PDB file of C-alpha atoms in Angstrom:
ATOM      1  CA  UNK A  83      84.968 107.665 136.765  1.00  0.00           C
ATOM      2  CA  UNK A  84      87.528 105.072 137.695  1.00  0.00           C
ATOM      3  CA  UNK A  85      90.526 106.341 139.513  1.00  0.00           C
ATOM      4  CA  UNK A  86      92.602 104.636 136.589  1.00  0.00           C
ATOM      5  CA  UNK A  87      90.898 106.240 134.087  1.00  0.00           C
ATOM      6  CA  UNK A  88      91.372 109.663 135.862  1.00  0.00           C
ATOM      7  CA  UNK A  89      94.694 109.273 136.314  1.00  0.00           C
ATOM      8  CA  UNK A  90      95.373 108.132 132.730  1.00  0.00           C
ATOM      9  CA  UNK A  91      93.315 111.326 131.895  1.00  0.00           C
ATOM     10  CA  UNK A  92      95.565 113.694 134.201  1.00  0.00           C
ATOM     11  CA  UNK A  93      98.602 111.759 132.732  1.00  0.00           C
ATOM     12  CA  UNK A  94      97.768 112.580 129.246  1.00  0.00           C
ATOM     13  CA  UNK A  95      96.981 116.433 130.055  1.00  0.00           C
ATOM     14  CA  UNK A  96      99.782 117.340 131.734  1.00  0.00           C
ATOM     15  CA  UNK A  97     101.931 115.393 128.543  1.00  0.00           C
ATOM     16  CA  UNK A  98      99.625 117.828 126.434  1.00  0.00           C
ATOM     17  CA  UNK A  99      99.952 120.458 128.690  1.00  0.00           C
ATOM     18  CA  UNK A 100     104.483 119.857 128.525  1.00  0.00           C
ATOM     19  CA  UNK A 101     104.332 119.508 124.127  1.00  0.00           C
ATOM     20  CA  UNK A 102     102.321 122.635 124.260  1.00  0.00           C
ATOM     21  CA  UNK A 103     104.862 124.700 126.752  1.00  0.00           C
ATOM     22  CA  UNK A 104     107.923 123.485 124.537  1.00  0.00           C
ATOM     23  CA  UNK A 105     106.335 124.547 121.104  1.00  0.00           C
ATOM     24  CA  UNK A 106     105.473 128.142 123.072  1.00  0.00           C
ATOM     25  CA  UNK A 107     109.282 128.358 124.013  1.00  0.00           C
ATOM     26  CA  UNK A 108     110.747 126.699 120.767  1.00  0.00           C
ATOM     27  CA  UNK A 109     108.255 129.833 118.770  1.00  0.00           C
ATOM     28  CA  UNK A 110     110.113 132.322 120.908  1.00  0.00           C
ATOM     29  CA  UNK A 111     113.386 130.946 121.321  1.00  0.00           C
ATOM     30  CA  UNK A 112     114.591 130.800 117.899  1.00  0.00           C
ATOM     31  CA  UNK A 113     113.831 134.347 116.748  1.00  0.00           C
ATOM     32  CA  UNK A 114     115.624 135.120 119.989  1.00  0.00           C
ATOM     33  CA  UNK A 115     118.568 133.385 118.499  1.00  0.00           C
ATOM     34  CA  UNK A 116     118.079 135.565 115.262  1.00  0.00           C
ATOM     35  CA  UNK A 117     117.243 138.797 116.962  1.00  0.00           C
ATOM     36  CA  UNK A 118     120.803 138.292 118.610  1.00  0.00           C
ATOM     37  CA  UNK A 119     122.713 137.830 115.630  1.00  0.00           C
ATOM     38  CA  UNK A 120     123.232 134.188 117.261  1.00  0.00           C
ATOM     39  CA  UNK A 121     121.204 132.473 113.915  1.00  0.00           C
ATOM     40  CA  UNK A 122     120.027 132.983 110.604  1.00  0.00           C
ATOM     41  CA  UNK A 123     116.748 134.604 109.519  1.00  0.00           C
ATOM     42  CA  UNK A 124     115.872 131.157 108.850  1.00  0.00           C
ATOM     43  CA  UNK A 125     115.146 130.120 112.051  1.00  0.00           C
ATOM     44  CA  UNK A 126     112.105 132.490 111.432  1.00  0.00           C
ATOM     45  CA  UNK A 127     110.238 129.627 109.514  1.00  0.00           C
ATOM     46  CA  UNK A 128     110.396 127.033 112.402  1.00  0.00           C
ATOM     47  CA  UNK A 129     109.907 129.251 115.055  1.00  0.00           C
ATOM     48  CA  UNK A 130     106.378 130.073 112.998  1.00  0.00           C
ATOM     49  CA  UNK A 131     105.752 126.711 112.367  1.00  0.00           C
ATOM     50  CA  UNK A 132     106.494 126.262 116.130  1.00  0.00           C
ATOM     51  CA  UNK A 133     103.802 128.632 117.039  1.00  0.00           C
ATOM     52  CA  UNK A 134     101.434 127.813 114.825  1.00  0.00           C
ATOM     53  CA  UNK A 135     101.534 124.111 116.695  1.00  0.00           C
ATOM     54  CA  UNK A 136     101.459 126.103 120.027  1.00  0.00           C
ATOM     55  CA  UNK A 137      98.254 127.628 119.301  1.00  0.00           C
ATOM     56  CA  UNK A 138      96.721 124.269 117.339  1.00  0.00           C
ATOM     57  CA  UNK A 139      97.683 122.267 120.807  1.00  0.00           C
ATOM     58  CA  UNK A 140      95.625 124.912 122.590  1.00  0.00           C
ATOM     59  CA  UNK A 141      92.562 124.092 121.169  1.00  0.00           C
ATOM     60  CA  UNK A 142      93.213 120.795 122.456  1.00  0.00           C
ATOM     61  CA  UNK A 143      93.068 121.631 125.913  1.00  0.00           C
ATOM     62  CA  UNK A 144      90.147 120.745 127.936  1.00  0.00           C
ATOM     63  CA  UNK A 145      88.298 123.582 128.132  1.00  0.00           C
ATOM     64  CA  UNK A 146      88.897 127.031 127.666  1.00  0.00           C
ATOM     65  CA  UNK A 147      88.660 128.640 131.462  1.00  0.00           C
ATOM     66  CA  UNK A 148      91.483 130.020 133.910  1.00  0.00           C
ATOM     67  CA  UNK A 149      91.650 127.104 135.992  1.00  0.00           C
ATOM     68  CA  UNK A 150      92.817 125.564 132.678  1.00  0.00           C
ATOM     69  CA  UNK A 151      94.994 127.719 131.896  1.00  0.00           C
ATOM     70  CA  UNK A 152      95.973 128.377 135.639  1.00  0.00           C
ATOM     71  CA  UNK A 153      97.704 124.605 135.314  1.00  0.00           C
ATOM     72  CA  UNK A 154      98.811 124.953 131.598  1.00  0.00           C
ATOM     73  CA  UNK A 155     100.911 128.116 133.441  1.00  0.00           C
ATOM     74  CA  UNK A 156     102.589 125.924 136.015  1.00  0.00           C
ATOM     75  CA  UNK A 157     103.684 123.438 133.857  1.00  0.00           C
ATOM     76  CA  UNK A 158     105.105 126.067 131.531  1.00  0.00           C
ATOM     77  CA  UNK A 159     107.173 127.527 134.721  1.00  0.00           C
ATOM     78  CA  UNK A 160     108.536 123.888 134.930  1.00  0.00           C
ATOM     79  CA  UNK A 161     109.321 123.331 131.595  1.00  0.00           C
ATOM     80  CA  UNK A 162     110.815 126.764 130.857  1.00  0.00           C
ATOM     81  CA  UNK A 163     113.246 125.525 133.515  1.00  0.00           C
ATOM     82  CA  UNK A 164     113.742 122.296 132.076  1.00  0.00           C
ATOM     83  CA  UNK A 165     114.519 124.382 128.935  1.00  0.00           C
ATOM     84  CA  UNK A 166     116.886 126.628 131.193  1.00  0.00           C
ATOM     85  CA  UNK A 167     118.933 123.755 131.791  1.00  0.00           C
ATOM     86  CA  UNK A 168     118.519 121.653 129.127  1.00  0.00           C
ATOM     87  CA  UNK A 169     119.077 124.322 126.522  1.00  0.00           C
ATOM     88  CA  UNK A 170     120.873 127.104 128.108  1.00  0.00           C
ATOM     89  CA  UNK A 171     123.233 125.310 130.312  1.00  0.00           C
ATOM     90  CA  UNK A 172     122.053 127.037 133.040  1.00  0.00           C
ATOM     91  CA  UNK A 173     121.531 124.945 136.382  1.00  0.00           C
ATOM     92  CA  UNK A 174     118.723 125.930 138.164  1.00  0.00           C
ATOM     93  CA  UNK A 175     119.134 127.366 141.567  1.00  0.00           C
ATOM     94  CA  UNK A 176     117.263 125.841 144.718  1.00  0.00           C
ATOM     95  CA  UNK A 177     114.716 128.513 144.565  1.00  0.00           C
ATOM     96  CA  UNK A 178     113.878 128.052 141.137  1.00  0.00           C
ATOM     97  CA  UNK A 179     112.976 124.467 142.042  1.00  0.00           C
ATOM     98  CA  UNK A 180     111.127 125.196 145.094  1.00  0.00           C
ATOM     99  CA  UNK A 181     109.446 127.714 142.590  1.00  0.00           C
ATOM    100  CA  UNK A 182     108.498 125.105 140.705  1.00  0.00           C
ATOM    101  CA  UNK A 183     106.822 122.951 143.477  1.00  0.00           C
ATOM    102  CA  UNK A 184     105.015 126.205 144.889  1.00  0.00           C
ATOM    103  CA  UNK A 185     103.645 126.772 141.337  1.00  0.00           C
ATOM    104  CA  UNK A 186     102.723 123.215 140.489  1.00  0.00           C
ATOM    105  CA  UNK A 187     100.798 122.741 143.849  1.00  0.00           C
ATOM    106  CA  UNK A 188      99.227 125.979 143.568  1.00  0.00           C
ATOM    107  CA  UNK A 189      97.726 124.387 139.984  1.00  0.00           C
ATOM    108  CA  UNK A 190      96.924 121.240 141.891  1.00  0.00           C
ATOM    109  CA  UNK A 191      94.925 122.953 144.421  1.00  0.00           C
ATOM    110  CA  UNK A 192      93.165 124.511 141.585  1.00  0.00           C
ATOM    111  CA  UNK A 193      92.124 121.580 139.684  1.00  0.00           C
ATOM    112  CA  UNK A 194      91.274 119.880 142.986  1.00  0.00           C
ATOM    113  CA  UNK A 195      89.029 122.765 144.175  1.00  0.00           C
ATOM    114  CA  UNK A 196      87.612 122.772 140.925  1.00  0.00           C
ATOM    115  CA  UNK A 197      86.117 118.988 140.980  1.00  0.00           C
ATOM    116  CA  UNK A 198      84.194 120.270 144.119  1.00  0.00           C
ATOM    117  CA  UNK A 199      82.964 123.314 142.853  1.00  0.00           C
TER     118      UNK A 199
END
């Protein structure tokens, strides 16, 4: 395989791999909201349809294994902390970022290890 095509393939993973964290913490967010009197039950209906996305983008992952889902993990620990700021107004603290990098190298020895094994 090409090393453009590879990296077109990696690029359009890890975007799957980012829409499928955010529906995950949209589905869990907004009965949050309701749970703490902070929304209506009505957020209930998106936060379902928001979950029901989640788990259709999962079967659009490459392949159902733990190294799979060892990198879909690290990108949710990014994006939950994109979401942290973005959403909650919280800014993220320098070990939350260096968490970050730990976790998303950790995935990228994974998937490395995993094309010689």
């Amino acid at each position: 395989m090409s090393a453009t095509l590879e990296w077109t393939s990696l690029a359009r993973t890890f975007g799957l791999f980012t829409v499928t964290a955010v529906a995950e913490l949209l589905g869990c967010y907004l009965p949050m909201l309701w749970l703490s009197n902070k929304g209506s039950a009505w957020l209930l209906l998106p936060a379902a349809l928001s979950l029901l996305v989640f788990v259709w983008l999962l079967t659009l992952h490459p392949a159902a294994s733990g190294r799979v889902y060892a990198t879909y993990g690290a990108i949710y620990i990014a994006t939950a902390l994109g979401w942290l700021w973005l959403v909650d107004g919280v800014t993220p603290a320098w070990t939350d970022i260096v968490g970050v990098g730990l976790a998303l190298a950790g995935s990228a020895v994974i998937a490395m290890g995993s094309k010689t094994a």
